């Protein structure tokens, strides 16, 4: 299931160029904002379709490309900060023995893992429907694909910048 | 790693949590991807720390895609650049 970086990169470039060429014909005059949306949409779709339906996140992204940033992320991460603060306070003031402290630490750790897993699920497309095992595999694949996407977009940006420089 | 039993066995209500073995597998793979964890040579990386670093990394990648889309929307005056420029760019990418 895991493709080498270069294969994934070629797939992405191929699909993205196809997507960008389609945009050209649909709307001649675009505002800069619309152009940005089209570029991002075509990049995300290309990234997802380069996986050829083999991963959950890619199928979820294709079916719902305009995902807004979820607000649960902010709530869950502020909940995590409260847990960490609480754990520090408990460890400072607790007058109990080592065993009890160990128990408190373990339950706090479990709480943190739960909250952070929630945050991760909100970041991966389709993550809210995955079980824990699937989530880890999907996360690794998603991160690899995101890195390819950033890589290619960065190359294109610097190549375009170079190409548009005045020739002397 | 620790004397704790894998947390998935302690779960209640049928909701399985990420077990220690899965975390170990995840860490070894993420180690290649996340610079913060890669520099930490110890095997004792907590599950919550790994999750936090993963989430931060994904968020930073998303932000970078946004910024690059912004930059490209300014650089590419039309979606498909002039055929000569497009040919140059394509050759640089492949």
PDB file of C-alpha atoms in Angstrom:
ATOM      1  CA  UNK A   1       0.000   0.000   0.000  1.00  0.00           C
ATOM      2  CA  UNK A   2       2.891   2.398   0.641  1.00  0.00           C
ATOM      3  CA  UNK A   3       4.266   3.812  -2.580  1.00  0.00           C
ATOM      4  CA  UNK A   4       7.812   5.107  -2.948  1.00  0.00           C
ATOM      5  CA  UNK A   5       8.087   8.879  -2.850  1.00  0.00           C
ATOM      6  CA  UNK A   6       9.043   9.311  -6.514  1.00  0.00           C
ATOM      7  CA  UNK A   7       6.109   7.228  -7.832  1.00  0.00           C
ATOM      8  CA  UNK A   8       3.649   9.130  -5.675  1.00  0.00           C
ATOM      9  CA  UNK A   9       5.184  12.405  -6.797  1.00  0.00           C
ATOM     10  CA  UNK A  10       4.817  11.546 -10.492  1.00  0.00           C
ATOM     11  CA  UNK A  11       1.209  10.460  -9.990  1.00  0.00           C
ATOM     12  CA  UNK A  12       0.430  13.668  -8.153  1.00  0.00           C
ATOM     13  CA  UNK A  13       2.081  15.900 -10.778  1.00  0.00           C
ATOM     14  CA  UNK A  14       0.267  14.121 -13.601  1.00  0.00           C
ATOM     15  CA  UNK A  15      -3.137  14.418 -11.931  1.00  0.00           C
ATOM     16  CA  UNK A  16      -2.597  17.976 -10.833  1.00  0.00           C
ATOM     17  CA  UNK A  17      -1.611  19.226 -14.253  1.00  0.00           C
ATOM     18  CA  UNK A  18      -4.725  17.543 -15.651  1.00  0.00           C
ATOM     19  CA  UNK A  19      -6.856  19.249 -13.008  1.00  0.00           C
ATOM     20  CA  UNK A  20      -5.293  22.663 -13.563  1.00  0.00           C
ATOM     21  CA  UNK A  21      -5.817  22.417 -17.331  1.00  0.00           C
ATOM     22  CA  UNK A  22      -9.478  21.673 -16.734  1.00  0.00           C
ATOM     23  CA  UNK A  23      -9.805  24.832 -14.638  1.00  0.00           C
ATOM     24  CA  UNK A  24      -8.498  26.906 -17.519  1.00  0.00           C
ATOM     25  CA  UNK A  25     -11.404  26.011 -19.754  1.00  0.00           C
ATOM     26  CA  UNK A  26     -14.151  26.357 -17.185  1.00  0.00           C
ATOM     27  CA  UNK A  27     -13.633  30.017 -16.344  1.00  0.00           C
ATOM     28  CA  UNK A  28     -11.505  32.463 -18.278  1.00  0.00           C
ATOM     29  CA  UNK A  29     -11.601  35.374 -15.848  1.00  0.00           C
ATOM     30  CA  UNK A  30     -11.034  34.458 -12.205  1.00  0.00           C
ATOM     31  CA  UNK A  31     -10.384  36.610  -9.184  1.00  0.00           C
ATOM     32  CA  UNK A  32      -7.186  35.883  -7.310  1.00  0.00           C
ATOM     33  CA  UNK A  33      -9.209  34.314  -4.510  1.00  0.00           C
ATOM     34  CA  UNK A  34     -11.045  32.021  -6.918  1.00  0.00           C
ATOM     35  CA  UNK A  35      -7.720  31.062  -8.463  1.00  0.00           C
ATOM     36  CA  UNK A  36      -6.334  30.154  -5.060  1.00  0.00           C
ATOM     37  CA  UNK A  37      -9.375  28.014  -4.306  1.00  0.00           C
ATOM     38  CA  UNK A  38      -9.085  26.283  -7.669  1.00  0.00           C
ATOM     39  CA  UNK A  39      -5.377  25.614  -7.176  1.00  0.00           C
ATOM     40  CA  UNK A  40      -5.897  24.208  -3.684  1.00  0.00           C
ATOM     41  CA  UNK A  41      -8.896  22.131  -4.746  1.00  0.00           C
ATOM     42  CA  UNK A  42      -7.090  20.652  -7.727  1.00  0.00           C
ATOM     43  CA  UNK A  43      -4.007  19.949  -5.571  1.00  0.00           C
ATOM     44  CA  UNK A  44      -6.069  18.177  -2.889  1.00  0.00           C
ATOM     45  CA  UNK A  45      -8.021  16.181  -5.457  1.00  0.00           C
ATOM     46  CA  UNK A  46      -4.799  15.200  -7.243  1.00  0.00           C
ATOM     47  CA  UNK A  47      -3.201  14.160  -3.936  1.00  0.00           C
ATOM     48  CA  UNK A  48      -6.209  12.011  -3.082  1.00  0.00           C
ATOM     49  CA  UNK A  49      -6.639  10.478  -6.510  1.00  0.00           C
ATOM     50  CA  UNK A  50      -2.932   9.582  -6.690  1.00  0.00           C
ATOM     51  CA  UNK A  51      -3.706   6.942  -4.024  1.00  0.00           C
ATOM     52  CA  UNK A  52      -6.170   5.314  -6.432  1.00  0.00           C
ATOM     53  CA  UNK A  53      -8.855   4.626  -3.851  1.00  0.00           C
ATOM     54  CA  UNK A  54      -6.583   2.491  -1.688  1.00  0.00           C
ATOM     55  CA  UNK A  55      -6.894   4.583   1.466  1.00  0.00           C
ATOM     56  CA  UNK A  56      -9.867   5.820   3.495  1.00  0.00           C
ATOM     57  CA  UNK A  57      -8.628   9.382   3.759  1.00  0.00           C
ATOM     58  CA  UNK A  58      -8.238   9.739  -0.018  1.00  0.00           C
ATOM     59  CA  UNK A  59     -11.784   8.505  -0.659  1.00  0.00           C
ATOM     60  CA  UNK A  60     -13.123  10.827   2.048  1.00  0.00           C
ATOM     61  CA  UNK A  61     -11.223  13.800   0.625  1.00  0.00           C
ATOM     62  CA  UNK A  62     -12.492  13.192  -2.916  1.00  0.00           C
ATOM     63  CA  UNK A  63     -16.092  12.983  -1.739  1.00  0.00           C
ATOM     64  CA  UNK A  64     -15.757  16.053   0.503  1.00  0.00           C
ATOM     65  CA  UNK A  65     -12.916  18.308  -0.641  1.00  0.00           C
ATOM     66  CA  UNK A  66     -14.119  21.549   0.934  1.00  0.00           C
ATOM     67  CA  UNK A  67     -13.761  20.534   4.561  1.00  0.00           C
ATOM     68  CA  UNK A  68     -13.758  23.524   6.915  1.00  0.00           C
ATOM     69  CA  UNK A  69     -11.263  23.558   9.797  1.00  0.00           C
ATOM     70  CA  UNK A  70     -13.129  21.782  12.592  1.00  0.00           C
ATOM     71  CA  UNK A  71     -13.820  23.758  15.785  1.00  0.00           C
ATOM     72  CA  UNK A  72     -13.569  20.588  17.883  1.00  0.00           C
ATOM     73  CA  UNK A  73      -9.815  20.857  17.359  1.00  0.00           C
ATOM     74  CA  UNK A  74      -9.648  24.040  19.373  1.00  0.00           C
ATOM     75  CA  UNK A  75     -11.934  22.744  22.078  1.00  0.00           C
ATOM     76  CA  UNK A  76     -10.073  19.467  22.385  1.00  0.00           C
ATOM     77  CA  UNK A  77      -6.640  21.113  22.479  1.00  0.00           C
ATOM     78  CA  UNK A  78      -7.718  23.541  25.218  1.00  0.00           C
ATOM     79  CA  UNK A  79      -9.077  20.515  27.081  1.00  0.00           C
ATOM     80  CA  UNK A  80      -5.637  18.915  26.754  1.00  0.00           C
ATOM     81  CA  UNK A  81      -4.003  22.034  28.211  1.00  0.00           C
ATOM     82  CA  UNK A  82      -6.377  21.863  31.181  1.00  0.00           C
ATOM     83  CA  UNK A  83      -5.497  18.198  31.719  1.00  0.00           C
ATOM     84  CA  UNK A  84      -1.762  18.966  31.691  1.00  0.00           C
ATOM     85  CA  UNK A  85      -2.257  21.877  34.126  1.00  0.00           C
ATOM     86  CA  UNK A  86      -4.371  19.693  36.368  1.00  0.00           C
ATOM     87  CA  UNK A  87      -1.779  16.912  36.368  1.00  0.00           C
ATOM     88  CA  UNK A  88       0.971  19.353  37.348  1.00  0.00           C
ATOM     89  CA  UNK A  89      -1.165  20.729  40.160  1.00  0.00           C
ATOM     90  CA  UNK A  90      -1.981  17.226  41.431  1.00  0.00           C
ATOM     91  CA  UNK A  91       1.634  16.125  41.365  1.00  0.00           C
ATOM     92  CA  UNK A  92       2.685  19.220  43.280  1.00  0.00           C
ATOM     93  CA  UNK A  93       0.030  19.076  46.005  1.00  0.00           C
ATOM     94  CA  UNK A  94      -0.764  15.373  46.328  1.00  0.00           C
ATOM     95  CA  UNK A  95       0.113  13.965  49.727  1.00  0.00           C
ATOM     96  CA  UNK A  96      -0.447  10.377  48.660  1.00  0.00           C
ATOM     97  CA  UNK A  97       2.039   7.568  48.229  1.00  0.00           C
ATOM     98  CA  UNK A  98       3.951   6.579  45.129  1.00  0.00           C
ATOM     99  CA  UNK A  99       1.433   3.928  44.079  1.00  0.00           C
ATOM    100  CA  UNK A 100      -1.466   6.348  44.142  1.00  0.00           C
ATOM    101  CA  UNK A 101       0.584   8.949  42.242  1.00  0.00           C
ATOM    102  CA  UNK A 102       1.408   6.336  39.619  1.00  0.00           C
ATOM    103  CA  UNK A 103      -2.267   5.564  39.257  1.00  0.00           C
ATOM    104  CA  UNK A 104      -3.134   9.240  38.842  1.00  0.00           C
ATOM    105  CA  UNK A 105      -0.359   9.689  36.258  1.00  0.00           C
ATOM    106  CA  UNK A 106      -1.609   6.679  34.276  1.00  0.00           C
ATOM    107  CA  UNK A 107      -5.198   7.888  34.183  1.00  0.00           C
ATOM    108  CA  UNK A 108      -4.074  11.376  33.196  1.00  0.00           C
ATOM    109  CA  UNK A 109      -1.968   9.878  30.409  1.00  0.00           C
ATOM    110  CA  UNK A 110      -4.962   7.871  29.194  1.00  0.00           C
ATOM    111  CA  UNK A 111      -7.066  11.013  29.257  1.00  0.00           C
ATOM    112  CA  UNK A 112      -4.480  12.894  27.197  1.00  0.00           C
ATOM    113  CA  UNK A 113      -4.217  10.057  24.668  1.00  0.00           C
ATOM    114  CA  UNK A 114      -8.001  10.028  24.339  1.00  0.00           C
ATOM    115  CA  UNK A 115      -8.216  13.777  23.756  1.00  0.00           C
ATOM    116  CA  UNK A 116      -5.302  13.880  21.347  1.00  0.00           C
ATOM    117  CA  UNK A 117      -6.660  10.928  19.398  1.00  0.00           C
ATOM    118  CA  UNK A 118      -9.846  12.958  19.038  1.00  0.00           C
ATOM    119  CA  UNK A 119      -7.868  15.885  17.646  1.00  0.00           C
ATOM    120  CA  UNK A 120      -6.025  13.635  15.198  1.00  0.00           C
ATOM    121  CA  UNK A 121      -9.327  12.180  14.003  1.00  0.00           C
ATOM    122  CA  UNK A 122     -10.583  15.657  13.225  1.00  0.00           C
ATOM    123  CA  UNK A 123      -7.450  16.403  11.158  1.00  0.00           C
ATOM    124  CA  UNK A 124      -7.485  13.318   8.925  1.00  0.00           C
ATOM    125  CA  UNK A 125     -10.203  13.331   6.229  1.00  0.00           C
ATOM    126  CA  UNK A 126     -12.792  10.750   7.208  1.00  0.00           C
ATOM    127  CA  UNK A 127     -10.982  10.225  10.492  1.00  0.00           C
ATOM    128  CA  UNK A 128     -14.085  10.372  12.643  1.00  0.00           C
ATOM    129  CA  UNK A 129     -15.223   7.045  11.152  1.00  0.00           C
ATOM    130  CA  UNK A 130     -11.958   5.170  11.718  1.00  0.00           C
ATOM    131  CA  UNK A 131     -11.029   2.839  14.510  1.00  0.00           C
ATOM    132  CA  UNK A 132      -7.724   3.350  16.319  1.00  0.00           C
ATOM    133  CA  UNK A 133      -5.704   0.876  14.257  1.00  0.00           C
ATOM    134  CA  UNK A 134      -6.921   2.233  10.943  1.00  0.00           C
ATOM    135  CA  UNK A 135      -6.282   5.779  12.147  1.00  0.00           C
ATOM    136  CA  UNK A 136      -2.562   5.167  12.655  1.00  0.00           C
ATOM    137  CA  UNK A 137      -2.057   3.607   9.219  1.00  0.00           C
ATOM    138  CA  UNK A 138      -4.094   6.329   7.537  1.00  0.00           C
ATOM    139  CA  UNK A 139      -2.178   9.041   9.395  1.00  0.00           C
ATOM    140  CA  UNK A 140       1.160   7.784   8.121  1.00  0.00           C
ATOM    141  CA  UNK A 141      -0.098   7.576   4.542  1.00  0.00           C
ATOM    142  CA  UNK A 142      -1.760  10.992   4.773  1.00  0.00           C
ATOM    143  CA  UNK A 143       1.416  12.631   6.090  1.00  0.00           C
ATOM    144  CA  UNK A 144       3.482  11.049   3.273  1.00  0.00           C
ATOM    145  CA  UNK A 145       1.022  12.341   0.660  1.00  0.00           C
ATOM    146  CA  UNK A 146       0.904  15.813   2.226  1.00  0.00           C
ATOM    147  CA  UNK A 147       4.693  16.003   2.076  1.00  0.00           C
ATOM    148  CA  UNK A 148       4.633  15.116  -1.642  1.00  0.00           C
ATOM    149  CA  UNK A 149       1.968  17.757  -2.234  1.00  0.00           C
ATOM    150  CA  UNK A 150       3.979  20.443  -0.419  1.00  0.00           C
ATOM    151  CA  UNK A 151       7.150  19.356  -2.243  1.00  0.00           C
ATOM    152  CA  UNK A 152       5.603  19.671  -5.703  1.00  0.00           C
ATOM    153  CA  UNK A 153       3.765  22.913  -4.950  1.00  0.00           C
ATOM    154  CA  UNK A 154       6.963  24.422  -3.612  1.00  0.00           C
ATOM    155  CA  UNK A 155       8.916  23.356  -6.738  1.00  0.00           C
ATOM    156  CA  UNK A 156       6.222  24.831  -8.967  1.00  0.00           C
ATOM    157  CA  UNK A 157       6.182  28.094  -7.004  1.00  0.00           C
ATOM    158  CA  UNK A 158       9.942  28.560  -7.214  1.00  0.00           C
ATOM    159  CA  UNK A 159      10.009  27.503 -10.886  1.00  0.00           C
ATOM    160  CA  UNK A 160       7.212  29.979 -11.694  1.00  0.00           C
ATOM    161  CA  UNK A 161       8.977  32.709  -9.760  1.00  0.00           C
ATOM    162  CA  UNK A 162      12.164  32.032 -11.710  1.00  0.00           C
ATOM    163  CA  UNK A 163      10.290  31.907 -15.025  1.00  0.00           C
ATOM    164  CA  UNK A 164       8.556  35.213 -14.420  1.00  0.00           C
ATOM    165  CA  UNK A 165      11.749  37.055 -13.566  1.00  0.00           C
ATOM    166  CA  UNK A 166      12.725  39.608 -16.219  1.00  0.00           C
ATOM    167  CA  UNK A 167      15.380  38.181 -18.535  1.00  0.00           C
ATOM    168  CA  UNK A 168      18.464  40.397 -18.889  1.00  0.00           C
TER     169      UNK A 168
ATOM    170  CA  UNK B   1       9.130  -0.131  28.103  1.00  0.00           C
ATOM    171  CA  UNK B   2       6.835   0.098  31.127  1.00  0.00           C
ATOM    172  CA  UNK B   3       5.137  -2.266  33.489  1.00  0.00           C
ATOM    173  CA  UNK B   4       1.767  -1.047  32.302  1.00  0.00           C
ATOM    174  CA  UNK B   5      -0.501  -3.471  30.521  1.00  0.00           C
ATOM    175  CA  UNK B   6      -1.505  -2.297  27.039  1.00  0.00           C
ATOM    176  CA  UNK B   7      -4.240   0.210  27.591  1.00  0.00           C
ATOM    177  CA  UNK B   8      -6.565  -1.427  25.075  1.00  0.00           C
ATOM    178  CA  UNK B   9      -7.198  -4.244  27.571  1.00  0.00           C
ATOM    179  CA  UNK B  10      -8.255  -1.790  30.212  1.00  0.00           C
ATOM    180  CA  UNK B  11     -10.790  -0.114  27.980  1.00  0.00           C
ATOM    181  CA  UNK B  12     -14.417  -0.163  28.886  1.00  0.00           C
ATOM    182  CA  UNK B  13     -17.543   0.165  26.831  1.00  0.00           C
ATOM    183  CA  UNK B  14     -16.026  -1.446  23.733  1.00  0.00           C
ATOM    184  CA  UNK B  15     -14.009   1.638  22.780  1.00  0.00           C
ATOM    185  CA  UNK B  16     -10.471   0.413  22.114  1.00  0.00           C
ATOM    186  CA  UNK B  17      -7.632   2.774  22.865  1.00  0.00           C
ATOM    187  CA  UNK B  18      -4.291   2.778  21.133  1.00  0.00           C
ATOM    188  CA  UNK B  19      -2.157   0.035  22.699  1.00  0.00           C
ATOM    189  CA  UNK B  20       1.523   0.329  23.577  1.00  0.00           C
ATOM    190  CA  UNK B  21       2.549  -2.039  20.770  1.00  0.00           C
ATOM    191  CA  UNK B  22       0.762   0.067  18.227  1.00  0.00           C
ATOM    192  CA  UNK B  23       2.416   3.160  19.622  1.00  0.00           C
ATOM    193  CA  UNK B  24       5.846   1.547  19.330  1.00  0.00           C
ATOM    194  CA  UNK B  25       5.131   0.675  15.690  1.00  0.00           C
ATOM    195  CA  UNK B  26       3.871   4.183  15.034  1.00  0.00           C
ATOM    196  CA  UNK B  27       6.865   5.807  16.701  1.00  0.00           C
ATOM    197  CA  UNK B  28       9.372   3.862  14.634  1.00  0.00           C
ATOM    198  CA  UNK B  29       7.640   4.939  11.433  1.00  0.00           C
ATOM    199  CA  UNK B  30       7.018   8.522  12.523  1.00  0.00           C
ATOM    200  CA  UNK B  31      10.616   8.786  13.661  1.00  0.00           C
ATOM    201  CA  UNK B  32      11.584   9.075  10.016  1.00  0.00           C
ATOM    202  CA  UNK B  33       8.981  11.759   9.410  1.00  0.00           C
ATOM    203  CA  UNK B  34       8.991  13.964  12.497  1.00  0.00           C
ATOM    204  CA  UNK B  35      12.222  15.834  13.225  1.00  0.00           C
ATOM    205  CA  UNK B  36      11.294  16.419  16.880  1.00  0.00           C
ATOM    206  CA  UNK B  37      10.984  12.743  17.676  1.00  0.00           C
ATOM    207  CA  UNK B  38      13.872  11.731  15.436  1.00  0.00           C
ATOM    208  CA  UNK B  39      16.278  13.734  17.573  1.00  0.00           C
ATOM    209  CA  UNK B  40      15.076  12.020  20.715  1.00  0.00           C
ATOM    210  CA  UNK B  41      17.122   8.822  20.792  1.00  0.00           C
ATOM    211  CA  UNK B  42      15.248   7.345  23.737  1.00  0.00           C
ATOM    212  CA  UNK B  43      12.670   4.629  23.098  1.00  0.00           C
ATOM    213  CA  UNK B  44      10.428   6.012  25.802  1.00  0.00           C
ATOM    214  CA  UNK B  45       8.262   8.391  23.866  1.00  0.00           C
ATOM    215  CA  UNK B  46       4.829   8.688  25.403  1.00  0.00           C
ATOM    216  CA  UNK B  47       1.733   8.051  23.334  1.00  0.00           C
ATOM    217  CA  UNK B  48       0.319  11.478  24.038  1.00  0.00           C
ATOM    218  CA  UNK B  49       3.561  13.168  22.974  1.00  0.00           C
ATOM    219  CA  UNK B  50       3.599  11.263  19.674  1.00  0.00           C
ATOM    220  CA  UNK B  51      -0.011  12.189  19.017  1.00  0.00           C
ATOM    221  CA  UNK B  52       0.634  15.815  19.837  1.00  0.00           C
ATOM    222  CA  UNK B  53       3.658  16.031  17.528  1.00  0.00           C
ATOM    223  CA  UNK B  54       1.730  14.281  14.757  1.00  0.00           C
ATOM    224  CA  UNK B  55      -1.175  16.725  15.042  1.00  0.00           C
ATOM    225  CA  UNK B  56       1.156  19.726  15.081  1.00  0.00           C
ATOM    226  CA  UNK B  57       2.996  18.426  12.027  1.00  0.00           C
ATOM    227  CA  UNK B  58      -0.211  17.844  10.067  1.00  0.00           C
ATOM    228  CA  UNK B  59      -1.433  21.323  10.961  1.00  0.00           C
ATOM    229  CA  UNK B  60       1.834  22.878   9.790  1.00  0.00           C
ATOM    230  CA  UNK B  61       1.620  20.959   6.501  1.00  0.00           C
ATOM    231  CA  UNK B  62      -1.949  22.192   5.974  1.00  0.00           C
ATOM    232  CA  UNK B  63      -0.817  25.751   6.625  1.00  0.00           C
ATOM    233  CA  UNK B  64       2.013  25.366   4.154  1.00  0.00           C
ATOM    234  CA  UNK B  65      -0.384  24.146   1.462  1.00  0.00           C
ATOM    235  CA  UNK B  66      -2.578  27.197   2.104  1.00  0.00           C
ATOM    236  CA  UNK B  67       0.382  29.564   1.831  1.00  0.00           C
ATOM    237  CA  UNK B  68       1.688  27.878  -1.322  1.00  0.00           C
ATOM    238  CA  UNK B  69      -1.782  28.054  -2.912  1.00  0.00           C
ATOM    239  CA  UNK B  70      -1.803  31.793  -2.134  1.00  0.00           C
ATOM    240  CA  UNK B  71       1.608  32.240  -3.682  1.00  0.00           C
ATOM    241  CA  UNK B  72       0.769  30.178  -6.763  1.00  0.00           C
ATOM    242  CA  UNK B  73      -2.474  32.088  -7.344  1.00  0.00           C
ATOM    243  CA  UNK B  74      -0.368  35.235  -7.643  1.00  0.00           C
ATOM    244  CA  UNK B  75       2.385  33.649  -9.761  1.00  0.00           C
ATOM    245  CA  UNK B  76       0.163  31.831 -12.220  1.00  0.00           C
ATOM    246  CA  UNK B  77      -1.653  34.685 -13.975  1.00  0.00           C
ATOM    247  CA  UNK B  78      -3.788  32.200 -15.833  1.00  0.00           C
ATOM    248  CA  UNK B  79      -4.320  28.735 -14.420  1.00  0.00           C
ATOM    249  CA  UNK B  80      -2.405  27.177 -17.250  1.00  0.00           C
ATOM    250  CA  UNK B  81       0.654  29.268 -17.969  1.00  0.00           C
ATOM    251  CA  UNK B  82       1.884  30.085 -21.475  1.00  0.00           C
ATOM    252  CA  UNK B  83       2.749  26.852 -23.249  1.00  0.00           C
ATOM    253  CA  UNK B  84       6.495  27.596 -23.181  1.00  0.00           C
ATOM    254  CA  UNK B  85       6.491  28.353 -19.480  1.00  0.00           C
ATOM    255  CA  UNK B  86       4.337  25.302 -18.820  1.00  0.00           C
ATOM    256  CA  UNK B  87       6.798  23.134 -20.726  1.00  0.00           C
ATOM    257  CA  UNK B  88       9.694  24.527 -18.680  1.00  0.00           C
ATOM    258  CA  UNK B  89       7.859  24.002 -15.430  1.00  0.00           C
ATOM    259  CA  UNK B  90       6.850  20.493 -16.368  1.00  0.00           C
ATOM    260  CA  UNK B  91      10.439  19.608 -17.200  1.00  0.00           C
ATOM    261  CA  UNK B  92      11.595  20.982 -13.854  1.00  0.00           C
ATOM    262  CA  UNK B  93       9.073  18.883 -11.987  1.00  0.00           C
ATOM    263  CA  UNK B  94       9.553  15.526 -13.687  1.00  0.00           C
TER     264      UNK B  94
END
